[in-house]
CSV table of C-alpha atoms in Angstrom, one decimal:
chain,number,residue,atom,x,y,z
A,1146,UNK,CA,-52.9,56.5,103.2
A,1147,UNK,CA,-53.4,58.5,100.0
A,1148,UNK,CA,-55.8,61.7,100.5
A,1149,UNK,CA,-59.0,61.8,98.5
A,1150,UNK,CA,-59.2,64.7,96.1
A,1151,UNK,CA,-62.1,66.6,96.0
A,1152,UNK,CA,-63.0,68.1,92.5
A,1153,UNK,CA,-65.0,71.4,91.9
A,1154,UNK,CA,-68.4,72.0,89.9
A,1155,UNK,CA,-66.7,73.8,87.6
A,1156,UNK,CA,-64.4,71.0,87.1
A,1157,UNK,CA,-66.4,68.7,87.2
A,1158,UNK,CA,-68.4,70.2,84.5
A,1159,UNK,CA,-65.3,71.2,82.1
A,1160,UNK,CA,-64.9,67.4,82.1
A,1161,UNK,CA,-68.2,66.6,81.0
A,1162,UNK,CA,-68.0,69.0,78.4
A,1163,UNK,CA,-65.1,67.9,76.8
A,1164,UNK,CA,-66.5,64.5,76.4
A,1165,UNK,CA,-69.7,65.8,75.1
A,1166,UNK,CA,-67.6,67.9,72.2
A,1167,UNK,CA,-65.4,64.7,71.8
A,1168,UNK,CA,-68.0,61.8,71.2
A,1169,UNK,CA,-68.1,61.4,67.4
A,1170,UNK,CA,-71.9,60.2,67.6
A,1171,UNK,CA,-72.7,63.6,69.7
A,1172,UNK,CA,-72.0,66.3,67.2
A,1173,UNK,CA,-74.4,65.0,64.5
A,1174,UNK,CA,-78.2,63.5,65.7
A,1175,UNK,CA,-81.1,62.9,63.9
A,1176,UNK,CA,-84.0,63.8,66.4
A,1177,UNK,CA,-87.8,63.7,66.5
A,1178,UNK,CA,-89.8,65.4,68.8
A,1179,UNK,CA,-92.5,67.9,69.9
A,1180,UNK,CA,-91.4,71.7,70.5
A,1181,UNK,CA,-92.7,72.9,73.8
A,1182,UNK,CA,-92.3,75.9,75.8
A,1183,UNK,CA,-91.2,78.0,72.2
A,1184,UNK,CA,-91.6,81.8,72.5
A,1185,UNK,CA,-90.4,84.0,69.4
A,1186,UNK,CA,-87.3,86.0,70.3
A,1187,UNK,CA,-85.7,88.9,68.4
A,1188,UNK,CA,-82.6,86.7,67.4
A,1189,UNK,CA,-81.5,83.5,69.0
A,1190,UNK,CA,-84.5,80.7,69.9
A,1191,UNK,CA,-84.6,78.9,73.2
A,1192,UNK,CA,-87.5,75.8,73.2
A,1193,UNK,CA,-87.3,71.8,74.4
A,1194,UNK,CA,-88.2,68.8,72.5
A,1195,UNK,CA,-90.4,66.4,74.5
A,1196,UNK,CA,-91.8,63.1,73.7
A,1197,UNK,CA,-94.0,61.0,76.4
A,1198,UNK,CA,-91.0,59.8,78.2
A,1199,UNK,CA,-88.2,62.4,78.5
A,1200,UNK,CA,-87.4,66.3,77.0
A,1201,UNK,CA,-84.3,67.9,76.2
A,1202,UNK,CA,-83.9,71.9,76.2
A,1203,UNK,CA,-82.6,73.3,72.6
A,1204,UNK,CA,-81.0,76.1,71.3
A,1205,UNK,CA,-81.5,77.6,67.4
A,1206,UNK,CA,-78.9,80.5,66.8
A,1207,UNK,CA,-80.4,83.1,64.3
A,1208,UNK,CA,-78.5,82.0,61.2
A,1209,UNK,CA,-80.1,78.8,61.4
A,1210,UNK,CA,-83.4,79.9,62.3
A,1211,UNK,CA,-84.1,82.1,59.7
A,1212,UNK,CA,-83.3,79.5,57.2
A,1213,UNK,CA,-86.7,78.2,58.0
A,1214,UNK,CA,-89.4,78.4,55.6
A,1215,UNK,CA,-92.4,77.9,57.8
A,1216,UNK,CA,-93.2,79.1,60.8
A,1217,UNK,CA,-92.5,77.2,64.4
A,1218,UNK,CA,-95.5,76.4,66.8
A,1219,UNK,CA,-95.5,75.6,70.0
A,1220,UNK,CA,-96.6,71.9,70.1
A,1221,UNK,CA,-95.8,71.1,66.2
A,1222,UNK,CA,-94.0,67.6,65.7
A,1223,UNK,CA,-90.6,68.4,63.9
A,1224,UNK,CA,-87.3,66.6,62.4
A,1225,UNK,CA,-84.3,68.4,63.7
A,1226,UNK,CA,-80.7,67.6,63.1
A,1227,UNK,CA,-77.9,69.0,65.7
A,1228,UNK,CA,-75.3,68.4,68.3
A,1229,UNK,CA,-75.6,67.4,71.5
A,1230,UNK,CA,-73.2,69.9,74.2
A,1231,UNK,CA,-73.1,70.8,77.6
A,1232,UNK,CA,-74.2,74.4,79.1
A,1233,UNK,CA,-71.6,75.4,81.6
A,1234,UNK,CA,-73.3,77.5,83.5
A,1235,UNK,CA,-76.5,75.4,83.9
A,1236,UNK,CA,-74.9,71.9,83.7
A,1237,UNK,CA,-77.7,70.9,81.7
A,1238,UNK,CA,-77.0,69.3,78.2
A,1239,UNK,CA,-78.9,70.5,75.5
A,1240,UNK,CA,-79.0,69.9,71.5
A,1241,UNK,CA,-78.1,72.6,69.2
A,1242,UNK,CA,-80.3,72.3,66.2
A,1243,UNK,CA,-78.4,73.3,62.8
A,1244,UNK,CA,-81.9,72.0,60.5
A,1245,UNK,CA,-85.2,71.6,61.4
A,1246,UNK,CA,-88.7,70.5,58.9
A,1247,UNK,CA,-92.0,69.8,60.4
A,1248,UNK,CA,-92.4,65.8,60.9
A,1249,UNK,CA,-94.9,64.2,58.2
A,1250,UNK,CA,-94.7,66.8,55.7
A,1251,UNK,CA,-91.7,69.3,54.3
A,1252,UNK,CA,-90.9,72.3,55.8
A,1253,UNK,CA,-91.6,73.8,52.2
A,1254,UNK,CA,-95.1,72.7,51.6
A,1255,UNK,CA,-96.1,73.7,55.6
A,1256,UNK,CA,-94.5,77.4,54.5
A,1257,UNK,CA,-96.5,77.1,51.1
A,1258,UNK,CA,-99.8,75.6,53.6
A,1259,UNK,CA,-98.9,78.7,56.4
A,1260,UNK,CA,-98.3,81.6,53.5
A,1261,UNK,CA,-101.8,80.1,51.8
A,1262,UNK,CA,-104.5,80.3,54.8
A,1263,UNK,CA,-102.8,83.4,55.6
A,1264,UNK,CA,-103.3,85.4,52.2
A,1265,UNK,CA,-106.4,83.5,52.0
A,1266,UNK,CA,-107.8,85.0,55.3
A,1267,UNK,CA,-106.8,88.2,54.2
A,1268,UNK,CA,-108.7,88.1,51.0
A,1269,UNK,CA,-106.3,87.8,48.0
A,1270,UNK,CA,-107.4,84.8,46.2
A,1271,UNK,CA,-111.2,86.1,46.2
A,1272,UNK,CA,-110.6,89.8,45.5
A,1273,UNK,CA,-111.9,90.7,42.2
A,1274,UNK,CA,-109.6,89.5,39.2
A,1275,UNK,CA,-108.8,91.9,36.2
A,1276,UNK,CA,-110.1,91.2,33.3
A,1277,UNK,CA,-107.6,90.1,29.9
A,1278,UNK,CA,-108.0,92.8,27.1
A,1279,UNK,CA,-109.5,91.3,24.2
A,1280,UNK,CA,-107.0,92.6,21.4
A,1281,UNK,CA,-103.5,93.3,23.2
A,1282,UNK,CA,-101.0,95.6,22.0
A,1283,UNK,CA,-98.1,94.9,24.0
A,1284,UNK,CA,-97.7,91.8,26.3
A,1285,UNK,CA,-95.2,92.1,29.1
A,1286,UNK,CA,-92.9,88.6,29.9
A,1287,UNK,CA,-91.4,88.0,32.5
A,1288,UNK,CA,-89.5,85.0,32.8
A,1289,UNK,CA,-85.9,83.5,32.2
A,1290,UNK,CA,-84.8,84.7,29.2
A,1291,UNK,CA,-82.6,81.4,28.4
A,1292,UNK,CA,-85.5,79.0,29.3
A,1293,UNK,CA,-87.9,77.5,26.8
A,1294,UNK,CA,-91.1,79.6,28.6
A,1295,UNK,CA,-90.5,82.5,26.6
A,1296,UNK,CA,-90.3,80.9,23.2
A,1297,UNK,CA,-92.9,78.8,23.5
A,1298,UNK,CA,-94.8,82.3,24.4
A,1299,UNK,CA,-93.5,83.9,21.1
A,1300,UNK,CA,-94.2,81.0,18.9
A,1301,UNK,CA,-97.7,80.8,20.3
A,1302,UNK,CA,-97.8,84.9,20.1
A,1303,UNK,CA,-96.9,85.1,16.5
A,1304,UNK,CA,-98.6,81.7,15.1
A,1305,UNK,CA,-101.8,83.8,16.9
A,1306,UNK,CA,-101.7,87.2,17.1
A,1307,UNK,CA,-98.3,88.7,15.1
A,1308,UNK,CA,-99.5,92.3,15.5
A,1309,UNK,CA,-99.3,92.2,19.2
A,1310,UNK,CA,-95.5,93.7,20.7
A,1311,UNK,CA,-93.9,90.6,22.5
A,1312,UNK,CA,-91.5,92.4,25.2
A,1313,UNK,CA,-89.6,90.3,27.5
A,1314,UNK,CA,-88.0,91.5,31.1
A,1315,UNK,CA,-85.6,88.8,32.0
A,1316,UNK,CA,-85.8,88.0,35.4
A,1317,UNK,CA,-83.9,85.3,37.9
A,1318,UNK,CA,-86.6,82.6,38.7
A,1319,UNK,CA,-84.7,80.0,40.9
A,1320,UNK,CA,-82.6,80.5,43.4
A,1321,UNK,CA,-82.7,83.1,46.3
A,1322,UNK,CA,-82.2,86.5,44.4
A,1323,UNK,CA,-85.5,85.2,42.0
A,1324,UNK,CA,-88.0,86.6,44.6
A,1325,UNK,CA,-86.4,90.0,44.1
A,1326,UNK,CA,-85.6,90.0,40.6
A,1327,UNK,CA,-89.4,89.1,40.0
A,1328,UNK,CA,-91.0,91.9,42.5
A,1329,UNK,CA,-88.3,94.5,40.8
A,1330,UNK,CA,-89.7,93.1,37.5
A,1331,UNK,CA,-93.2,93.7,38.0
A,1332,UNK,CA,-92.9,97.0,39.4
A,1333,UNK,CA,-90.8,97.9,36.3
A,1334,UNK,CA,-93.5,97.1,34.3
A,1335,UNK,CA,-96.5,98.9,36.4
A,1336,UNK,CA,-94.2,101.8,36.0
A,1337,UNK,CA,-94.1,101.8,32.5
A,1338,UNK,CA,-97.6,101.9,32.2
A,1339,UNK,CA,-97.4,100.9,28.5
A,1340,UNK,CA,-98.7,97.6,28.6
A,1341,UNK,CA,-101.9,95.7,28.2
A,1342,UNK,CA,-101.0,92.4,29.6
A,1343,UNK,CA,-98.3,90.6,31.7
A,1344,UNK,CA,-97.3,87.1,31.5
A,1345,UNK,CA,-94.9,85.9,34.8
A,1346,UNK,CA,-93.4,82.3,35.1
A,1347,UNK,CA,-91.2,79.4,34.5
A,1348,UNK,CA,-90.5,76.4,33.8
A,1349,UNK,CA,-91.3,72.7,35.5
A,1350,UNK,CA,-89.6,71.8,38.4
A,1351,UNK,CA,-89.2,71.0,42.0
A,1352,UNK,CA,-91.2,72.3,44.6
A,1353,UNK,CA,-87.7,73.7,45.6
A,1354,UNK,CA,-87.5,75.1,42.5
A,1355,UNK,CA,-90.6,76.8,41.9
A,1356,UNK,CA,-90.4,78.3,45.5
A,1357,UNK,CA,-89.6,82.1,44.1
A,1358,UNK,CA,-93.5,82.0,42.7
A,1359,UNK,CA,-94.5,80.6,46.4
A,1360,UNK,CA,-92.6,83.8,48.1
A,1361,UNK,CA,-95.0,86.9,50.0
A,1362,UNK,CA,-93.6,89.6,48.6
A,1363,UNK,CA,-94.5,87.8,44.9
A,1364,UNK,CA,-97.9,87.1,45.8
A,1365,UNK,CA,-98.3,91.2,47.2
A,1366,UNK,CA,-96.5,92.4,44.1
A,1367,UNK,CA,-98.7,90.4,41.6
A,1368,UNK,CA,-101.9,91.3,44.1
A,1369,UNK,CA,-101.0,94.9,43.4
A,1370,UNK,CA,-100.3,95.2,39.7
A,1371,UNK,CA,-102.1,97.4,37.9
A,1372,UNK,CA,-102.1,95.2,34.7
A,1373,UNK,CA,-103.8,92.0,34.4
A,1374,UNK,CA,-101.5,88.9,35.3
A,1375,UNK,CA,-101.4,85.6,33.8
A,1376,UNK,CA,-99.4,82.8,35.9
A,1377,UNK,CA,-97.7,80.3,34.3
A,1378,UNK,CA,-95.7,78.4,36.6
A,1379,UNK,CA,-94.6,74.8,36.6
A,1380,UNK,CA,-96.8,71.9,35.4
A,1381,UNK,CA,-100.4,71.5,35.4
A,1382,UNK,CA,-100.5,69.8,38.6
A,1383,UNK,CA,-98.1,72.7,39.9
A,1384,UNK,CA,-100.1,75.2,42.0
A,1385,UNK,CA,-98.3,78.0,43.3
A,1386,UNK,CA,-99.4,81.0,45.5
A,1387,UNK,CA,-98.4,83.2,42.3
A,1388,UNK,CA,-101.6,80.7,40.3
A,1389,UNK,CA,-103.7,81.8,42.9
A,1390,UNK,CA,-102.9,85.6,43.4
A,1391,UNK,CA,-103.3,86.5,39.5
A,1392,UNK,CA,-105.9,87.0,37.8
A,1393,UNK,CA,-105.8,84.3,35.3
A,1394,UNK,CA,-103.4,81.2,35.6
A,1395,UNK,CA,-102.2,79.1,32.6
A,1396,UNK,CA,-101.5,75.5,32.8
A,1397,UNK,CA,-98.3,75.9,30.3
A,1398,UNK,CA,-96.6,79.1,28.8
A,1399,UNK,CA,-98.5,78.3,25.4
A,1400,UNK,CA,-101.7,78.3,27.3
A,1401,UNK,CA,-100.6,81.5,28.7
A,1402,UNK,CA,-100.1,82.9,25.3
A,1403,UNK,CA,-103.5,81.9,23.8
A,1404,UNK,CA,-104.9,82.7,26.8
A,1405,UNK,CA,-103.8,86.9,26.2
A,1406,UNK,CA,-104.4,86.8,22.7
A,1407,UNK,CA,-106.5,85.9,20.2
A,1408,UNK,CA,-106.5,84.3,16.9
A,1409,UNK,CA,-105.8,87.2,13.9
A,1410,UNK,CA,-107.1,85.0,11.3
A,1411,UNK,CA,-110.1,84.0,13.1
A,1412,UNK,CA,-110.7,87.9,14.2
A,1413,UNK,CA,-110.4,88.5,10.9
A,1414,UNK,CA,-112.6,85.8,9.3
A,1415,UNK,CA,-115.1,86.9,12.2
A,1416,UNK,CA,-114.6,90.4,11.2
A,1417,UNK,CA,-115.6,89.7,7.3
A,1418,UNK,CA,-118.4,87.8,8.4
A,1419,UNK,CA,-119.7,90.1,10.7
A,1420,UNK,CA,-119.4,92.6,8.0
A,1421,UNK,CA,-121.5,90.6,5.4
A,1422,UNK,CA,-124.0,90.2,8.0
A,1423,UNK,CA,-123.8,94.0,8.6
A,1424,UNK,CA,-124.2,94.7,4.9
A,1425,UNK,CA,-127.1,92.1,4.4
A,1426,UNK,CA,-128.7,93.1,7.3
A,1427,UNK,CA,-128.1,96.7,6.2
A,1428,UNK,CA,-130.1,96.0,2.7
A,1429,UNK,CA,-132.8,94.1,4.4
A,1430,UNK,CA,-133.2,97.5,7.0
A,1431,UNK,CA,-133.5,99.5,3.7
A,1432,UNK,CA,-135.8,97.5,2.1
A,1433,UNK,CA,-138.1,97.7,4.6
A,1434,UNK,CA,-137.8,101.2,5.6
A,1435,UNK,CA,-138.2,101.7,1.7
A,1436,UNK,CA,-141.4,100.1,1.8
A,1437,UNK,CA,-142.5,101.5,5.0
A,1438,UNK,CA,-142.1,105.0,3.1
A,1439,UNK,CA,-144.0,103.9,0.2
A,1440,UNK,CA,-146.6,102.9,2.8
A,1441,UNK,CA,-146.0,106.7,4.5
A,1442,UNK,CA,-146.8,108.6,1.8
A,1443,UNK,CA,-150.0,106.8,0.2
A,1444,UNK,CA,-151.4,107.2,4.4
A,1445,UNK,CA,-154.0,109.8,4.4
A,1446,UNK,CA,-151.3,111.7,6.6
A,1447,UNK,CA,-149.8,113.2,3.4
A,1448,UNK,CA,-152.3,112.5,1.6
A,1449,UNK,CA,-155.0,114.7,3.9
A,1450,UNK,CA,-153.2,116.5,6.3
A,1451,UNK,CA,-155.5,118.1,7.8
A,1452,UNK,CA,-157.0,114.9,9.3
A,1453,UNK,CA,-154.0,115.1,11.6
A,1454,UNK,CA,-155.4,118.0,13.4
A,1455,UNK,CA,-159.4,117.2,13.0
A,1456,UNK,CA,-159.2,115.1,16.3
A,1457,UNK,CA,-157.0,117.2,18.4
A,1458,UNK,CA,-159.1,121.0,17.0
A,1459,UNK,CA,-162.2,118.9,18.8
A,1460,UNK,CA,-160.5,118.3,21.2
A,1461,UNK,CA,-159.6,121.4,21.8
A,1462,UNK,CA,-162.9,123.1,21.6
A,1463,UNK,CA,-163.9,120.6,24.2
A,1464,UNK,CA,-161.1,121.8,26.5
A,1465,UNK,CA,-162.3,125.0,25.7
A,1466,UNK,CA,-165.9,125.0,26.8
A,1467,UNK,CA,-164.6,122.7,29.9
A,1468,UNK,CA,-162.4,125.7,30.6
A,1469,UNK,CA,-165.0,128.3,30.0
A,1470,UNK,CA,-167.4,126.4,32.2
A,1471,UNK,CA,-164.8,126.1,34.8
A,1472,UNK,CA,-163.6,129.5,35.0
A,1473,UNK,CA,-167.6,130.3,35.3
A,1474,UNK,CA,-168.0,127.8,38.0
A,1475,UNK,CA,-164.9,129.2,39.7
A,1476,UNK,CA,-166.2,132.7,39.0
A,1477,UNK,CA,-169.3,132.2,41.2
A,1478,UNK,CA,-168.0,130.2,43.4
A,1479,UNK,CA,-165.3,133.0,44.1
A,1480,UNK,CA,-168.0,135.6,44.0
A,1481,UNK,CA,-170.2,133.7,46.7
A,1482,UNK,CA,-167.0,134.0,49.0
A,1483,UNK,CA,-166.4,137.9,48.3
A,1484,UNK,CA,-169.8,138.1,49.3
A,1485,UNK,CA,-169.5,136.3,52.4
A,1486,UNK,CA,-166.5,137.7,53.3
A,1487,UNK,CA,-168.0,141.1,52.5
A,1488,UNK,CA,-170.5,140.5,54.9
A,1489,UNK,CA,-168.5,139.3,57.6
A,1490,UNK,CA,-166.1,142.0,57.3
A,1491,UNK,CA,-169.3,144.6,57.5
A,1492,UNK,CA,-170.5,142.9,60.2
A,1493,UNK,CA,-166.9,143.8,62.0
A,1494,UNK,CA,-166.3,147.2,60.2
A,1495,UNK,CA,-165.2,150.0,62.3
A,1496,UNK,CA,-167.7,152.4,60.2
A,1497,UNK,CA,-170.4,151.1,61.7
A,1498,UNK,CA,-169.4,151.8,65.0
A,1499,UNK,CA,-168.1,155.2,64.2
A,1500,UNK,CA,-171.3,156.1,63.0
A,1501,UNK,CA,-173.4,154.6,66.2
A,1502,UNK,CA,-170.8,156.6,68.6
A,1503,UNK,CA,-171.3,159.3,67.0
A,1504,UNK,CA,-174.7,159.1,67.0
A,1505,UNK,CA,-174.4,158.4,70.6
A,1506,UNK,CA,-172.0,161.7,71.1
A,1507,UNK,CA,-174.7,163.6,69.0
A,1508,UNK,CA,-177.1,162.5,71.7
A,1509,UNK,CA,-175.0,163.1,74.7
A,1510,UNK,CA,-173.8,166.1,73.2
A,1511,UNK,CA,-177.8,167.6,73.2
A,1512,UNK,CA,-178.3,165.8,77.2
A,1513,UNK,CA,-175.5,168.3,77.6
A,1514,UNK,CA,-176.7,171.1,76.2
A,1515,UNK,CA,-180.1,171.1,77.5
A,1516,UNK,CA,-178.5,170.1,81.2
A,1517,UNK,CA,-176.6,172.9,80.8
A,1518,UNK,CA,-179.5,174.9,79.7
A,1519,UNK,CA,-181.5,174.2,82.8
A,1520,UNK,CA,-178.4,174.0,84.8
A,1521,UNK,CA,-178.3,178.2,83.9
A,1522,UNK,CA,-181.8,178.8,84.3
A,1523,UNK,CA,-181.9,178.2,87.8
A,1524,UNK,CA,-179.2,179.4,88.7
A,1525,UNK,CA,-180.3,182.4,86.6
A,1526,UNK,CA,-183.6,182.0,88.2
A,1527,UNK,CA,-182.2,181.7,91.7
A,1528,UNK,CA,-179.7,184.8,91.2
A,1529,UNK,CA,-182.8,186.8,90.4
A,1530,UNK,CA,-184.7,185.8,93.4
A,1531,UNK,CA,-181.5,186.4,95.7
A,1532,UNK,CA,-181.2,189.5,93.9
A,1533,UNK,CA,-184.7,190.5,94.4
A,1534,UNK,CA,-184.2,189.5,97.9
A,1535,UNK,CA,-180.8,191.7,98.3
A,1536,UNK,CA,-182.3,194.6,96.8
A,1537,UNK,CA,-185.0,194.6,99.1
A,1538,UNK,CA,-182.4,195.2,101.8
A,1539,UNK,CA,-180.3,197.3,100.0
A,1540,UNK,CA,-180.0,201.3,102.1
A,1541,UNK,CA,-180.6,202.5,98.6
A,1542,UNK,CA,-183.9,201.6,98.4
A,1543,UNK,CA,-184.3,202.6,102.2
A,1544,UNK,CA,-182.4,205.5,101.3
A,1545,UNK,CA,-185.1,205.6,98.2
A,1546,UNK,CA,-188.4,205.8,101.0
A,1547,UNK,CA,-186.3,209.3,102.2
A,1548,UNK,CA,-183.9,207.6,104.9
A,1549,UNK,CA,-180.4,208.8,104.7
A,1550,UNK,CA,-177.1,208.4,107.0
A,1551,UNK,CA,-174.4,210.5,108.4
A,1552,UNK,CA,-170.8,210.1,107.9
A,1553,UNK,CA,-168.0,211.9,109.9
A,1554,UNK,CA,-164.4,211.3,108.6
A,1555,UNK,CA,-166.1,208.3,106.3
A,1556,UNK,CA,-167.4,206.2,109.6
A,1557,UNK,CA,-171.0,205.9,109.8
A,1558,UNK,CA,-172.8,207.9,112.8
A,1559,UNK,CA,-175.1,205.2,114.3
A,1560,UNK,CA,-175.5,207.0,117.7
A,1561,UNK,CA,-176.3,210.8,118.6
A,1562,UNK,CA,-174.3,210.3,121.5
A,1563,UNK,CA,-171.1,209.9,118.3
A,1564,UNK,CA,-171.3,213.7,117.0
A,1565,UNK,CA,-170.6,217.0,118.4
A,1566,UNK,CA,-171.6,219.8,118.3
A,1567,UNK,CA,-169.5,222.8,115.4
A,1568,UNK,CA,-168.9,219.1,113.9
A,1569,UNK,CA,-168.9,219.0,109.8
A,1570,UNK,CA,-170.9,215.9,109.1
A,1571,UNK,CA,-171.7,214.1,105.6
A,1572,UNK,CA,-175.3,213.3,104.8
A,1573,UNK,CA,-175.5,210.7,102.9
A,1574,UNK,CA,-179.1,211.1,100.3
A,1575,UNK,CA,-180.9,209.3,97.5
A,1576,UNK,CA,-179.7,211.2,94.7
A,1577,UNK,CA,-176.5,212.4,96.3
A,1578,UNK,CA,-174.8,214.0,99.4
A,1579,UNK,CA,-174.8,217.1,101.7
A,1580,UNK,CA,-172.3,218.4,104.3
A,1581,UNK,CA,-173.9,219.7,107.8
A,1582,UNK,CA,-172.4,221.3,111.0
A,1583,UNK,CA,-173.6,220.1,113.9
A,1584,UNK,CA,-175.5,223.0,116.2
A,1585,UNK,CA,-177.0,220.9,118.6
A,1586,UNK,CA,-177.0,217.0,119.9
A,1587,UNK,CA,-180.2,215.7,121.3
A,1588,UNK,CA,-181.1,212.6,122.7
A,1589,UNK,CA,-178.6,212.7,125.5
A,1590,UNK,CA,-179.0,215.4,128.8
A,1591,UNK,CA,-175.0,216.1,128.9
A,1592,UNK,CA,-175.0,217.2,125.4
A,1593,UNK,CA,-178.3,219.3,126.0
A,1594,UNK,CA,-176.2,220.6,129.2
A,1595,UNK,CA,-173.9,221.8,126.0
């Protein structure tokens, strides 16, 4: 009995692949469905396409992807074209897309729709346009220089306006270096700085073809030019995001060109008319300034001067005796304040008081002296009567009546009993002094013993 052989995943899945790479109707499908799960990645895009009955993982490789003139959106309906394989490691099949375009409209006009709301949001179409300089002097082309856009300009240009200096900066506009030939243009000519007007644009043609004028960094380069712009790109029904970003757009490149300058003959025939009118309008000015002179000097101005001033000298003297009456008015009314003032300030000057203290220290000053006065008499009085009264005691005038005292040794004697006798004594008179021996003591018996 023959053994049954088991195969491996791996195997197994090597086998699958290689029928997936060899079925002829594998490597190229047309497919229609709705991107789901897309997330932007740096370089290679991983999404699935779903309908309402199955989905299938895909797989965009970076060369591919950024191909792609619009944007991707999770949920957008799209046209893709790819080959079906077989992931190894996951064993899931998948489709590698190689082209993709929104479903319903081109991938170009949802770009031109995507790059249009966005410049839109951010204000470019409704910024403030420049405004065309009336009478150009030189008028900046860029365009192809092989296409018929640039002769139509200078046939227009020089049928128009022959003095103005037609210079042309050839520039790619088709194709994918166009973008950057007409970005590197414009900045060439900003740079110059010697022009009045720029005229960008090209021919009629696809939508494919005018795409260059439908590029962001065109729209930003024409947005920042310092020199007005006029767009002339494509047809009359052609609008392209260039139309919209400058700041006048031309149906055709002749319109373009009559749209920068203007006519010479016209300017000129304007020019003489205007100059007539300035010359009759000139002699009419004169003739009535004439007769307004001739009216002048028969007034009573030149005539009688002096009437000029008659009203304002009254006038005057009024003002002056309106001025002299005021100043009076003010006068006393200034016065009446002094006055006032004067008073008040009396009422509160420190003269006033000085004069009432000193009065006041006058007064006190004579209460003193009469206190004082008094004061002394009695004591004077009193020091007479005390006097009196010590005089009256005095030994003098005891002394005076014919008493006198005895001294021994300068201590009075008071007793008998105090002397002895052979003693020198002092006596002690009126009118002066004695000295005395003693040659008896009386008044006691053991002296009279003695």
């Amino acid at each position: 009995m023959e053994k049954e052989q088991y195969l491996t995943v791996s195997a197994l899945t090597k086998y699958l692949h290689k029928k997936f790479t060899v079925d002829p109707y594998l490597q190229r499908v047309y497919l229609t469905g709705e991107i789901s799960n897309f997330r932007l990645r740096p370089r290679h895009q991983y999404f699935s396409l779903k309908d309402d009955g199955a989905k299938i993982d895909a797989v965009m490789f970076q060369s591919a992807f950024s191909r792609l003139k619009f944007e991707v959106e999770d949920g957008m309906k799209v046209l893709v074209v790819g080959r079906i394989d077989l992931y190894e490691p996951s064993g899931n099949y998948q489709i590698t897309i190689e082209r993709m375009e929104p479903d319903g409209v081109g991938a170009l006009y949802q770009a031109y729709e995507q790059l249009k709301a966005k410049l839109e949001a951010e204000g470019l179409f409704s910024a403030p346009k420049q405004n065309l300089p009336l009478f150009p002097k030189r008028i900046a082309v860029i365009t192809s220089p092989s296409g018929a856009v640039i002769r139509d300009i200078i046939t227009t240009t020089r049928r128009r306006y022959p003095i103005a200096q037609l210079v042309l900066f050839p520039a790619v506009v088709q194709g994918e270096k166009a973008a950057d030939s007409l970005v590197g243009r414009l900045k060439e000519v900003n740079a110059r700085g010697d022009f009045d007007t720029v005229i960008i644009g090209r021919g009629g043609g696809s939508i494919e073809d005018l795409w260059p004028f439908n590029e962001e960094k065109v729209a930003r380069a024409i947005f920042a030019s310092q020199i007005p712009i006029i767009s002339s790109v494509g047809h009359e029904t052609d609008t392209t995001i260039a139309d919209l970003v400058a700041d006048v757009r031309a149906a055709t490149p002749t319109a373009a060109a009559e749209l920068a300058t203007p006519v010479l003959a016209d300017e000129i025939l304007r020019i003489r008319q205007d100059r007539l009118r300035l010359i009759k309008a000139y002699q009419a000015k004169l003739r009535f300034e004439r007769q307004r002179l001739n009216k002048l000097q028969g007034s009573y101005v030149f005539l009688q001067p002096e009437r000029l001033y008659e009203g304002y000298l009254q006038k005057l003297d009024n003002l002056n005796i309106k001025l002299r009456q005021a100043f009076r008015e003010e006068q006393t009314k200034k016065r009446r304040t002094l006055q006032l003032l004067t008073k008040r300030l009396l009422a509160v000057s420190p003269k006033e008081r000085l004069q009432s203290v000193s009065q006041q220290r006058t007064q006190l000053e004579k209460d003193l002296t009469h206190a004082i006065t008094n004061y002394l008499g009695k004591r004077e009085q009193q020091l007479l009567q005390a006097t009196n009264a010590l005089d009256m005691l005095s030994p003098l005038r005891v002394m005076g009546r014919g008493f006198s005292y005895v001294t021994v040794a300068e201590k009075i004697v008071k007793k008998a009993t105090d002397l002895k006798v052979g003693e020198i004594v002092q006596l002690h008179l009126a009118d002066g002094s004695a000295q005395a021996k003693v040659t008896k003591v009386m008044g006691s018996k053991e002296n009279d013993r003695k």
